[in-house]
Amino acid sequence: MGNIIELQGLNKSFPGGVKAVDDVSLTIKEGEFLTMLGPSGCGKTTTLRIIGGFEFPDSGRVILDGDDITDQPPYRRPLNMMFQDFALFPHMTVEQNIGYGLKLGGSNRAEVSEAVATSLKTIELVDKANNRPHELSIGQRQRVALARALVRRPKVLLLDEPMSALDAKLRETMQVELKHLHKKLGLTFIMVTHDQTESLVMSDRIMVMDRGRIVQVGSPTELYDQPSTPYVANFLGTSNMMLAKVSEVSGDTVVAQSGSNSIRAKGSGKNPSVGGQVMLSIRPEKIRMLTGGAAAPDGFNVISGTFREHFFHGGSAQIAFDIGGDKPFVVHHQLDSAAAQSQLPAPGSEVQLTVDPASVTLFENVEACEAEDRL
Amino acid sequence: MSSQRSYAQRRRMGAIALLSGPMAWWGVVLLTPYVIMFMISFYSRQFPLHIPDFQFGNYGILFTDPQYYIVLLRSLKIAAFVSILAFLISYPLTYYLVFKVKSSRVRLMLYVATIIPLWVSYLLRAYTWKTILGSEGILNSLLMWIGITDEPVTFFLYNQTAMVITMAYIFTPFMVMPLFATLEKIPRSLIEGSKDLGVGPYRTFLKITLPLSVPGILAGFTFTFCLAAGDFISPILVGGPYSNMIANVVATQFGMAMNWPLGSAIAVVILIIVVAILTISDRFERVGRLNLG
């Protein structure tokens, strides 16, 4: 598969000196589902709008399929965007909305009506062809917006927060549908979202942004399991972060002291010097409670903590332990048997926790850890 | 039956007490004059008096005597020109304000600057045009200074063109206000959406922006047309011999001519025309009203 889009050193500032996009370079492969993820104001939407032609970069180029489209207006770019508010024309019917671009693009009447009919069949809204957008449900409007963006056969589909108008249930359904559609069409999708779950579920690759810059690009599992910074670790899922002092380095294993706990990290790929400050990150679902006198597996970390409180999440319980730091140490405990809920320790009791050293992520750059405090 | 009143009863009485003042005002100051005017329009006239009667002679004169229906038609014609001129000035201006001015503070300032003349006396503003268009006026001085003419041009003032210009100036804010409100409500994403679908700016305007601003255009036309058709001051200040408007005729009938029945009949006809315009405009607005949500 070739490259369909190349972003080369994009910069964009807005009046007032806000740097929205700061030296963004990325190559997007044909047929890929790429998600731009980050909190609001991180520059992801501006980057998408630069690709769509609704903003123009101060410097840098946008290459689409070998052509430099940086200075082309949106109506000359062979790509389409699905807008956050769907941008359906209120004075036109569903049919007219879908056919709008084709009709004004010079296709003859027969071509337009055929393409629109096929499109309506695909989104299963044939009976709504003559309705106005405000007569449709939100989910139906989204399908019309999607159909309208795809009917001109763009080289790339841009999606600006496509799920933000939907309620939680419909959102899950649409995430799966959109993923299926992507597979079926083989088209390149570039989506902007601030919803980390959505990005993990849907993307081939995720580009995490912060303050206009790319922080990390990679597959969902790479980003989740090997976050390059505490910012990424915290933005994708939750993580227990703690400052620690390196006490021993042997081979690919680092031992660090955090409070009264000695924690080993294995295979982090980092080689910190003894005595240096590091930050450790442990995902809540990677931690097990040792109950009923069970022993930790060989080589695993053992951390002792005081059971503070728990929150019932249905399939699991989120338990907060006190292990000596200023923040609670959070564990996701699977409630996988009928008695699991009643067997939870009583508040105040001492509990042994265990975690695989391979599941402990280590960050050397403690400066970057300050970024974590903003979250 | 219990002597205590229910909560609902007490609430209703409270509402009546609260509304009685405004309702009395409405009845005395608005409704009664309409009824009196309507009644007098059927009276017959015996100079210098008018006596109660029920006959359609006053309305008959209105539609048979050219000096009345010509003035009525002239009023409608001038109102139409005023509305069109005000629209041609206001639409590009408002479009520029809403879509091209980037800073919302500058936009608001320019908008207020357009509207603010409404707080200045109408009479004063109409008078200003007399000094602009007159033979010693600013326009003539300018033309003579540039050297286009040697003598003051007299055809600027005291004719229907002067009236149209003056009224278009005075009523422009009434066109700008509804247009501004309508254009501002059009989501930017619709315009971007159109461009995204391969349609250039010119056709995007024709297919998206213009159709979506129709309710504002209708409201603006209704305001300016009705205000101009009933205008009474500009014919006196800047109009010439053939610029009498229907409102002036009404004033004459109630004043010098002492013909209240005819004056009332004309007023009733004007009222019917205005109500008809409002109804038609409302009907169109309903058809064109769009659910942007």
XYZ file of C-alpha atoms in Angstrom:
668
model
C 0.000 0.000 0.000
C 1.285 3.401 -0.960
C 1.140 6.633 0.925
C -1.971 8.677 0.346
C -1.281 11.735 2.497
C 1.926 13.359 3.600
C 1.909 16.172 6.109
C 5.238 17.973 5.943
C 6.167 20.283 8.804
C 2.779 21.937 9.277
C 2.625 25.075 11.418
C -0.392 27.202 12.150
C -0.866 30.076 14.577
C -4.082 31.932 15.257
C -4.415 35.658 15.975
C -3.450 36.217 19.577
C -0.359 34.088 19.162
C -1.879 30.712 19.937
C 0.171 28.064 18.162
C -2.490 25.557 17.168
C -0.313 23.271 15.079
C 3.396 22.999 15.808
C 5.653 21.210 13.330
C 3.327 18.334 12.496
C 4.697 15.781 10.030
C 3.045 12.464 9.308
C 2.643 9.968 6.507
C -0.699 8.259 6.153
C -0.941 5.009 4.218
C -3.663 4.271 1.722
C -6.592 2.438 3.299
C -5.524 3.279 6.820
C -7.844 4.308 9.655
C -5.924 7.038 11.443
C -7.223 8.808 14.528
C -6.002 12.138 15.817
C -6.494 12.079 19.552
C -6.066 14.703 22.210
C -7.873 17.054 24.566
C -9.709 20.068 23.176
C -7.307 22.728 21.969
C -4.508 20.266 21.190
C -4.562 21.082 17.471
C -6.157 17.910 16.150
C -9.161 19.661 14.605
C -6.990 22.380 13.064
C -4.786 19.688 11.512
C -7.859 17.985 10.058
C -9.180 21.307 8.763
C -5.818 21.998 7.095
C -6.144 18.667 5.282
C -9.729 19.568 4.307
C -8.714 23.027 3.086
C -10.685 25.040 5.642
C -7.525 26.394 7.234
C -4.271 27.172 5.531
C -0.953 26.448 7.263
C 1.577 29.224 7.941
C 4.230 26.844 6.689
C 4.485 23.224 5.630
C 2.902 21.221 2.831
C -0.003 18.827 2.417
C 0.596 16.176 -0.247
C -2.373 14.122 -1.399
C -1.610 11.131 -3.593
C 1.515 12.825 -4.926
C -0.107 16.216 -5.552
C 0.680 19.275 -3.461
C -2.779 20.505 -2.399
C -1.603 22.943 0.297
C -2.900 26.025 -1.517
C -6.005 24.517 -3.061
C -9.418 25.602 -1.807
C -11.641 22.878 -0.319
C -13.824 22.649 -3.429
C -10.852 21.546 -5.536
C -9.673 18.781 -3.183
C -10.666 15.205 -3.960
C -11.513 14.431 -0.352
C -14.622 14.842 1.744
C -15.354 15.632 5.321
C -18.086 14.584 7.690
C -18.737 17.547 9.957
C -19.282 17.403 13.676
C -22.782 18.884 13.346
C -23.238 16.915 10.080
C -23.781 20.203 8.158
C -26.859 18.861 6.358
C -28.583 21.548 4.299
C -31.867 22.240 6.121
C -33.690 23.520 3.039
C -33.025 20.370 1.022
C -34.398 16.863 1.255
C -32.249 13.861 2.135
C -32.053 13.015 -1.563
C -31.011 16.558 -2.531
C -28.418 16.633 0.230
C -26.758 13.448 -0.979
C -26.937 14.440 -4.644
C -25.819 18.068 -4.077
C -22.124 17.654 -4.840
C -22.694 15.393 -7.828
C -25.388 17.572 -9.354
C -23.429 20.798 -9.045
C -20.280 18.962 -10.041
C -21.771 18.492 -13.503
C -22.968 14.893 -13.414
C -26.048 14.330 -15.527
C -29.437 13.715 -14.007
C -29.418 9.955 -14.537
C -26.003 9.534 -12.940
C -27.018 11.612 -9.926
C -30.275 9.798 -9.311
C -28.619 6.412 -9.693
C -25.803 7.252 -7.284
C -28.267 8.733 -4.786
C -30.568 5.699 -5.016
C -27.672 3.308 -4.393
C -26.478 5.436 -1.538
C -29.934 5.571 0.077
C -30.161 1.793 -0.147
C -26.788 1.409 1.552
C -27.781 3.595 4.494
C -31.280 2.026 4.560
C -33.095 5.343 4.309
C -34.908 4.864 0.985
C -38.234 5.766 2.626
C -36.792 9.034 3.968
C -35.544 10.264 0.563
C -37.974 13.191 0.508
C -37.728 14.158 4.165
C -35.900 17.207 5.430
C -32.975 16.639 7.799
C -34.836 17.970 10.854
C -37.412 15.210 10.416
C -34.765 12.528 10.943
C -33.315 11.111 14.140
C -29.744 12.001 15.042
C -28.543 8.553 13.979
C -30.295 8.870 10.615
C -28.796 12.329 10.092
C -25.375 10.899 10.708
C -25.936 8.226 8.072
C -27.057 10.870 5.562
C -23.960 12.945 6.315
C -21.793 9.882 5.810
C -23.536 8.993 2.554
C -23.166 12.550 1.292
C -19.445 12.551 2.072
C -18.899 9.201 0.331
C -21.072 9.596 -2.759
C -18.396 11.568 -4.617
C -15.891 8.750 -4.068
C -13.251 10.816 -2.258
C -9.667 9.612 -1.964
C -9.793 10.238 1.772
C -12.683 10.611 4.211
C -12.214 13.107 7.026
C -14.340 12.685 10.147
C -14.554 15.529 12.654
C -15.724 14.118 15.999
C -18.348 12.022 14.203
C -19.841 10.479 17.342
C -20.078 13.533 19.572
C -23.770 14.152 18.846
C -24.784 10.565 19.596
C -25.790 9.053 22.924
C -23.641 6.336 24.484
C -25.523 3.290 23.136
C -25.816 4.589 19.585
C -22.187 5.622 19.711
C -21.019 2.055 20.342
C -23.172 0.756 17.488
C -21.909 3.422 15.093
C -18.277 2.801 16.043
C -18.647 -0.813 14.934
C -20.611 0.153 11.799
C -18.061 2.745 10.782
C -15.242 0.251 11.355
C -17.040 -2.305 9.143
C -17.636 0.340 6.489
C -13.957 1.207 6.522
C -13.013 -2.414 5.972
C -15.568 -2.804 3.191
C -14.583 0.326 1.266
C -10.828 0.079 1.791
C -10.824 3.881 1.883
C -8.476 6.013 3.993
C -10.268 7.417 7.047
C -8.847 10.225 9.157
C -10.850 10.849 12.303
C -10.554 13.435 15.036
C -11.736 12.549 18.513
C -11.120 13.327 22.156
C -12.619 10.004 23.214
C -9.784 7.588 23.949
C -12.034 4.491 23.941
C -13.310 5.428 20.490
C -9.770 5.797 19.190
C -8.712 2.437 20.646
C -11.738 0.638 19.199
C -11.627 2.062 15.693
C -8.131 2.969 14.618
C -5.306 1.219 12.824
C -3.065 3.962 14.109
C -3.509 6.711 16.650
C -1.703 10.031 16.625
C -1.751 11.587 20.096
C -1.414 15.368 20.151
C -0.735 17.845 22.902
C -0.447 21.616 22.530
C -0.103 21.454 18.769
C 2.589 18.790 18.709
C 2.539 15.086 17.949
C 3.381 13.200 21.129
C 3.267 9.637 19.833
C 2.022 7.769 16.784
C 1.357 4.046 16.814
C -1.153 1.228 16.865
C -3.671 1.203 19.738
C -1.859 -1.663 21.506
C 1.542 0.031 21.106
C 0.220 3.232 22.575
C -1.570 1.485 25.401
C 1.236 -0.874 26.386
C 4.277 1.216 25.482
C 3.309 4.833 25.944
C 6.256 7.082 25.222
C 5.310 9.663 27.832
C 3.206 9.763 31.008
C 0.850 12.059 29.065
C 0.024 9.259 26.611
C -0.207 6.692 29.430
C -2.743 8.867 31.186
C -4.701 9.953 28.157
C -5.250 6.397 26.895
C -6.894 4.624 29.779
C -5.878 5.264 33.368
C -2.633 4.510 35.074
C -1.081 4.606 38.527
C 1.843 6.999 38.303
C 4.513 7.269 40.923
C 7.894 8.897 41.254
C 10.686 6.502 42.196
C 14.457 6.412 42.699
C 16.507 3.848 40.796
C 18.341 1.505 43.205
C 19.574 -1.220 40.911
C 19.929 -1.932 37.188
C 20.700 -5.443 35.979
C 20.210 -6.491 32.386
C 16.726 -5.346 31.257
C 15.464 -5.127 34.834
C 15.339 -1.873 36.763
C 14.598 -1.760 40.489
C 13.230 1.503 41.857
C 12.157 2.619 45.313
C 8.857 4.445 45.651
C 8.152 5.231 49.273
C 8.508 1.995 51.203
C 7.920 -0.129 48.114
C 10.585 -1.620 45.915
C 9.268 -2.138 42.387
C 10.876 -3.939 39.494
C 10.314 -3.025 35.860
C 11.384 -5.490 33.188
C 11.933 -4.968 29.473
C 11.223 -1.232 29.537
C 14.006 -0.673 27.006
C 15.323 2.115 29.219
C 18.680 2.194 30.927
C 18.535 4.755 33.760
C 21.492 5.413 36.038
C 21.383 4.253 39.625
C 20.187 7.020 41.937
C 18.271 8.806 39.161
C 14.608 9.858 39.312
C 12.148 7.902 37.198
C 8.397 7.704 36.908
C 6.651 4.346 37.070
C 3.285 3.641 35.504
C 1.160 0.600 36.303
C -2.231 -0.032 34.652
C -5.006 -0.805 37.192
C -6.117 -3.978 35.406
C -2.593 -5.469 35.485
C -2.637 -5.651 39.285
C -3.953 -8.648 41.281
C -4.950 -8.885 44.920
C -3.423 -11.775 46.810
C -6.263 -13.086 48.965
C -6.620 -16.218 51.076
C -2.875 -16.617 51.642
C -2.067 -17.048 47.930
C 1.559 -16.420 46.970
C 2.682 -14.100 44.192
C 3.911 -15.797 40.994
C 7.640 -16.188 40.817
C 9.484 -12.966 40.068
C 6.388 -10.718 40.410
C 6.356 -7.486 42.383
C 4.590 -7.546 45.724
C 3.199 -4.275 47.024
C 1.384 -3.988 50.337
C -1.444 -1.504 50.652
C -4.361 -0.536 52.864
C -7.797 -1.069 51.384
C -9.530 2.335 51.335
C -12.741 2.072 49.361
C -14.231 0.461 46.285
C -16.569 1.480 43.483
C -18.839 -1.065 41.898
C -18.634 -1.000 38.062
C -20.814 -3.994 37.283
C -18.329 -6.474 35.863
C -15.483 -5.190 37.947
C -14.744 -3.197 41.052
C -12.410 -0.235 41.133
C -10.516 -0.383 44.406
C -8.426 2.397 45.897
C -5.461 1.365 48.039
C -3.140 3.449 50.127
C 0.449 2.367 49.442
C 2.162 5.341 51.024
C 2.030 7.858 48.171
C -0.131 10.976 48.079
C -2.432 9.542 45.426
C -4.591 6.411 45.796
C -3.276 3.286 44.084
C -6.099 2.055 41.871
C -6.768 -1.587 41.063
C -9.403 -2.990 38.701
C -10.618 -6.183 40.277
C -12.664 -8.547 38.076
C -15.828 -9.731 39.786
C -15.630 -13.096 38.048
C -17.507 -15.289 40.520
C -20.819 -15.062 42.342
C -19.080 -14.513 45.672
C -16.432 -12.094 44.355
C -18.242 -8.966 45.546
C -18.798 -10.278 49.088
C -15.218 -11.523 49.331
C -13.726 -8.043 48.910
C -11.537 -7.091 51.881
C -12.971 -4.811 54.546
C -11.912 -1.156 54.438
C -8.781 -0.599 56.475
C -7.397 -4.085 56.050
C -3.882 -4.728 54.778
C -3.748 -6.422 51.378
C -0.868 -7.802 49.317
C -0.934 -6.742 45.653
C 1.081 -8.250 42.841
C 2.073 -7.130 39.372
C 4.260 -8.566 36.613
C 7.482 -6.512 36.226
C 6.880 -6.619 32.447
C 3.664 -4.616 33.031
C 5.485 -1.792 34.776
C 6.256 1.068 32.414
C 9.170 3.314 33.205
C 9.703 6.920 32.138
C 13.114 8.478 32.460
C 12.261 12.024 31.491
C 10.767 13.370 34.688
C 10.306 16.794 33.089
C 7.719 15.269 30.797
C 6.100 13.893 33.908
C 5.109 17.400 34.860
C 2.849 17.371 31.838
C 1.004 14.570 33.541
C 0.032 16.892 36.369
C -2.061 18.972 33.961
C -4.394 16.088 33.321
C -70.011 25.019 49.112
C -66.903 26.110 50.825
C -66.349 29.832 50.940
C -62.643 29.277 50.419
C -61.492 29.700 46.874
C -59.347 27.050 45.276
C -55.759 27.768 44.360
C -56.659 27.792 40.663
C -59.421 30.357 41.235
C -57.177 32.608 43.249
C -54.522 32.338 40.621
C -56.961 33.306 37.883
C -58.160 36.314 39.859
C -54.583 37.363 40.450
C -53.907 37.181 36.733
C -56.993 39.276 35.949
C -55.971 41.885 38.506
C -52.476 42.023 37.084
C -53.617 42.303 33.469
C -56.515 44.718 33.972
C -54.281 47.795 33.735
C -52.551 46.908 30.451
C -55.819 45.598 28.999
C -57.616 48.869 29.829
C -54.800 50.814 28.201
C -54.923 48.580 25.134
C -58.695 48.967 24.905
C -58.784 52.743 25.287
C -55.715 53.720 23.331
C -55.616 51.100 20.577
C -58.876 49.273 20.112
C -61.303 52.195 20.559
C -59.635 54.397 17.917
C -59.819 51.537 15.405
C -63.531 51.146 16.075
C -64.160 54.901 15.842
C -62.151 55.187 12.635
C -64.018 52.248 11.122
C -67.396 53.773 12.057
C -66.594 57.253 10.776
C -65.478 55.809 7.441
C -69.177 55.077 6.706
C -70.464 58.498 7.820
C -71.660 61.023 5.298
C -70.339 64.504 5.059
C -72.156 67.808 5.335
C -69.511 70.496 5.379
C -68.250 71.429 7.895
C -69.824 68.512 9.762
C -70.149 64.796 9.302
C -73.230 62.907 10.326
C -73.601 59.290 11.409
C -74.599 57.061 8.528
C -73.842 53.717 6.914
C -72.939 54.161 3.269
C -69.984 53.261 1.045
C -69.695 56.608 -0.730
C -66.343 57.423 0.887
C -64.853 54.187 -0.376
C -66.423 54.823 -3.772
C -64.685 58.203 -4.113
C -61.420 56.562 -3.222
C -61.603 54.169 -6.151
C -63.150 56.491 -8.725
C -61.475 59.847 -8.149
C -57.987 59.661 -9.699
C -56.519 62.160 -7.259
C -56.927 59.525 -4.528
C -56.089 56.234 -6.168
C -53.134 57.710 -8.035
C -51.675 58.858 -4.735
C -52.314 55.427 -3.254
C -50.555 53.715 -6.169
C -47.718 56.231 -6.000
C -47.245 55.454 -2.310
C -47.004 51.747 -3.067
C -44.605 52.385 -5.937
C -42.319 54.594 -3.864
C -42.445 52.082 -0.991
C -41.405 49.348 -3.420
C -38.462 51.412 -4.704
C -37.416 52.277 -1.146
C -37.494 48.603 -0.105
C -35.519 47.488 -3.147
C -32.907 50.222 -2.723
C -32.605 49.507 1.013
C -32.212 45.797 0.226
C -29.534 46.379 -2.411
C -27.548 48.450 0.080
C -28.200 46.297 3.133
C -27.596 42.781 1.862
C -23.962 43.224 0.730
C -23.273 45.346 3.808
C -24.718 42.788 6.213
C -23.084 39.894 4.360
C -19.745 41.642 4.727
C -20.339 42.269 8.433
C -21.358 38.688 9.200
C -19.019 36.680 6.984
C -15.986 38.832 6.272
C -15.333 40.778 9.478
C -13.250 38.354 11.521
C -13.270 40.113 14.879
C -16.618 39.836 16.635
C -15.979 43.117 18.461
C -15.421 45.043 15.234
C -18.507 43.339 13.771
C -20.679 44.430 16.690
C -19.305 47.969 16.539
C -20.054 48.302 12.823
C -23.503 46.796 13.335
C -24.333 49.232 16.130
C -23.016 52.085 13.994
C -25.512 51.047 11.291
C -28.419 50.841 13.711
C -27.657 53.850 15.900
C -29.234 56.501 13.607
C -32.575 55.049 14.714
C -32.065 56.813 18.027
C -31.780 60.150 16.275
C -34.989 62.029 15.465
C -36.458 61.023 12.130
C -37.258 64.643 11.362
C -33.674 65.671 11.906
C -32.325 62.943 9.635
C -34.792 63.735 6.863
C -33.853 67.397 7.190
C -30.191 66.480 6.768
C -30.915 65.166 3.301
C -32.395 68.508 2.387
C -29.024 70.080 3.086
C -27.222 67.353 1.167
C -29.396 67.408 -1.950
C -30.323 71.120 -2.053
C -28.969 73.675 -4.537
C -26.640 75.088 -1.867
C -26.146 71.581 -0.604
C -23.143 69.379 -0.067
C -23.667 67.311 -3.210
C -23.858 70.375 -5.464
C -20.884 72.032 -3.790
C -18.899 68.869 -4.371
C -19.889 68.616 -8.029
C -19.035 72.270 -8.619
C -15.740 71.921 -6.771
C -14.766 68.924 -8.888
C -15.850 70.907 -11.884
C -18.523 68.598 -13.244
C -21.061 71.438 -13.244
C -20.809 75.205 -13.116
C -24.272 75.807 -11.707
C -26.108 74.004 -8.923
C -28.097 71.060 -10.209
C -31.695 71.426 -9.128
C -33.071 67.995 -9.930
C -31.584 66.362 -6.819
C -34.175 67.827 -4.521
C -37.972 68.117 -4.494
C -38.911 65.041 -6.456
C -39.691 61.371 -5.973
C -36.043 60.311 -6.372
C -35.084 62.511 -3.426
C -37.849 60.869 -1.400
C -36.701 57.377 -2.296
C -33.096 58.195 -1.366
C -34.088 59.827 1.905
C -36.413 57.031 2.960
C -34.003 54.308 1.886
C -31.432 55.933 4.147
C -33.848 56.266 7.046
C -35.306 52.744 6.815
C -32.088 50.866 6.004
C -31.603 49.810 9.661
C -34.970 48.048 9.501
C -33.608 45.985 6.612
C -30.200 45.412 8.203
C -31.543 44.163 11.541
C -33.495 41.104 10.338
C -30.844 40.315 7.695
C -28.084 40.414 10.291
C -30.032 38.154 12.644
C -30.728 35.648 9.859
C -27.263 35.565 8.316
C -25.618 35.219 11.712
C -27.718 32.153 12.453
C -26.550 30.257 9.367
C -24.054 27.676 10.640
C -20.628 28.145 9.054
C -20.394 24.395 8.636
C -23.144 24.543 5.968
C -21.032 26.866 3.833
C -17.924 24.776 4.450
C -19.981 21.653 3.744
C -20.992 22.997 0.354
C -17.396 23.818 -0.550
C -16.314 20.418 0.718
C -18.711 18.872 -1.790
C -16.880 20.595 -4.620
C -19.037 23.701 -5.010
C -17.262 27.060 -5.359
C -18.019 30.215 -3.371
C -20.326 31.857 -5.927
C -22.642 28.876 -6.324
C -22.435 28.144 -2.599
C -23.878 31.621 -2.040
C -26.709 31.037 -4.525
C -27.556 27.532 -3.310
C -26.985 27.783 0.435
C -26.549 31.272 1.878
C -29.176 33.109 -0.166
C -31.999 30.558 0.274
C -31.294 30.364 3.989
C -31.495 34.152 4.334
C -34.967 34.413 2.745
C -36.789 34.803 6.092
C -34.601 37.832 6.893
C -35.136 39.306 3.428
C -38.919 38.955 3.792
C -38.922 40.537 7.237
C -36.750 43.408 5.988
C -39.006 44.045 2.984
C -42.104 43.985 5.176
C -40.662 46.522 7.616
C -39.324 48.947 5.033
C -42.296 48.649 2.675
C -44.908 49.302 5.354
C -42.954 52.130 6.941
C -42.269 53.806 3.582
C -45.822 53.380 2.283
C -47.171 55.201 5.326
C -44.520 57.905 5.390
C -45.710 61.448 5.903
C -42.603 63.548 6.482
C -40.285 62.957 3.529
C -42.870 64.182 0.960
C -43.115 67.429 2.913
C -39.361 67.912 3.364
C -37.758 66.603 0.175
C -40.699 65.763 -2.111
C -41.803 68.043 -4.904
C -45.191 68.864 -6.452
C -45.971 65.283 -7.521
C -44.846 63.500 -4.447
C -47.870 63.497 -2.181
C -48.169 60.238 -0.333
C -51.326 58.635 0.958
C -50.524 59.597 4.549
C -50.442 63.256 3.502
C -53.877 62.906 1.952
C -55.218 61.419 5.174
C -53.708 64.290 7.133
C -55.315 66.808 4.767
C -58.725 65.194 5.087
C -58.587 65.400 8.859
C -57.141 68.901 8.769
C -57.786 71.484 6.103
C -60.443 69.591 4.139
C -62.372 68.712 7.288
C -63.523 65.485 5.640
C -63.167 62.935 8.409
C -65.307 60.249 6.723
C -63.072 60.198 3.615
C -59.913 60.363 5.744
C -61.138 57.406 7.762
C -61.996 55.418 4.657
C -58.478 55.969 3.275
C -56.974 54.996 6.618
C -59.027 51.775 6.657
C -57.797 50.920 3.154
C -54.175 51.514 4.200
C -54.722 49.350 7.242
C -56.111 46.548 5.081
C -53.120 46.785 2.721
C -50.655 46.623 5.619
C -52.441 43.670 7.209
C -52.476 41.926 3.818
C -48.723 42.440 3.412
C -48.043 41.154 6.906
C -50.205 38.091 6.277
C -48.560 37.260 2.961
C -45.089 37.789 4.382
C -45.924 35.626 7.373
C -47.260 32.896 5.087
C -44.066 32.917 3.002
C -41.924 33.053 6.092
C -43.704 29.990 7.463
C -43.119 28.101 4.240
C -39.490 29.136 4.139
C -38.876 28.773 7.848
C -36.291 26.129 8.406
C -35.441 24.015 11.307
C -31.749 24.647 11.664
C -31.517 22.589 14.846
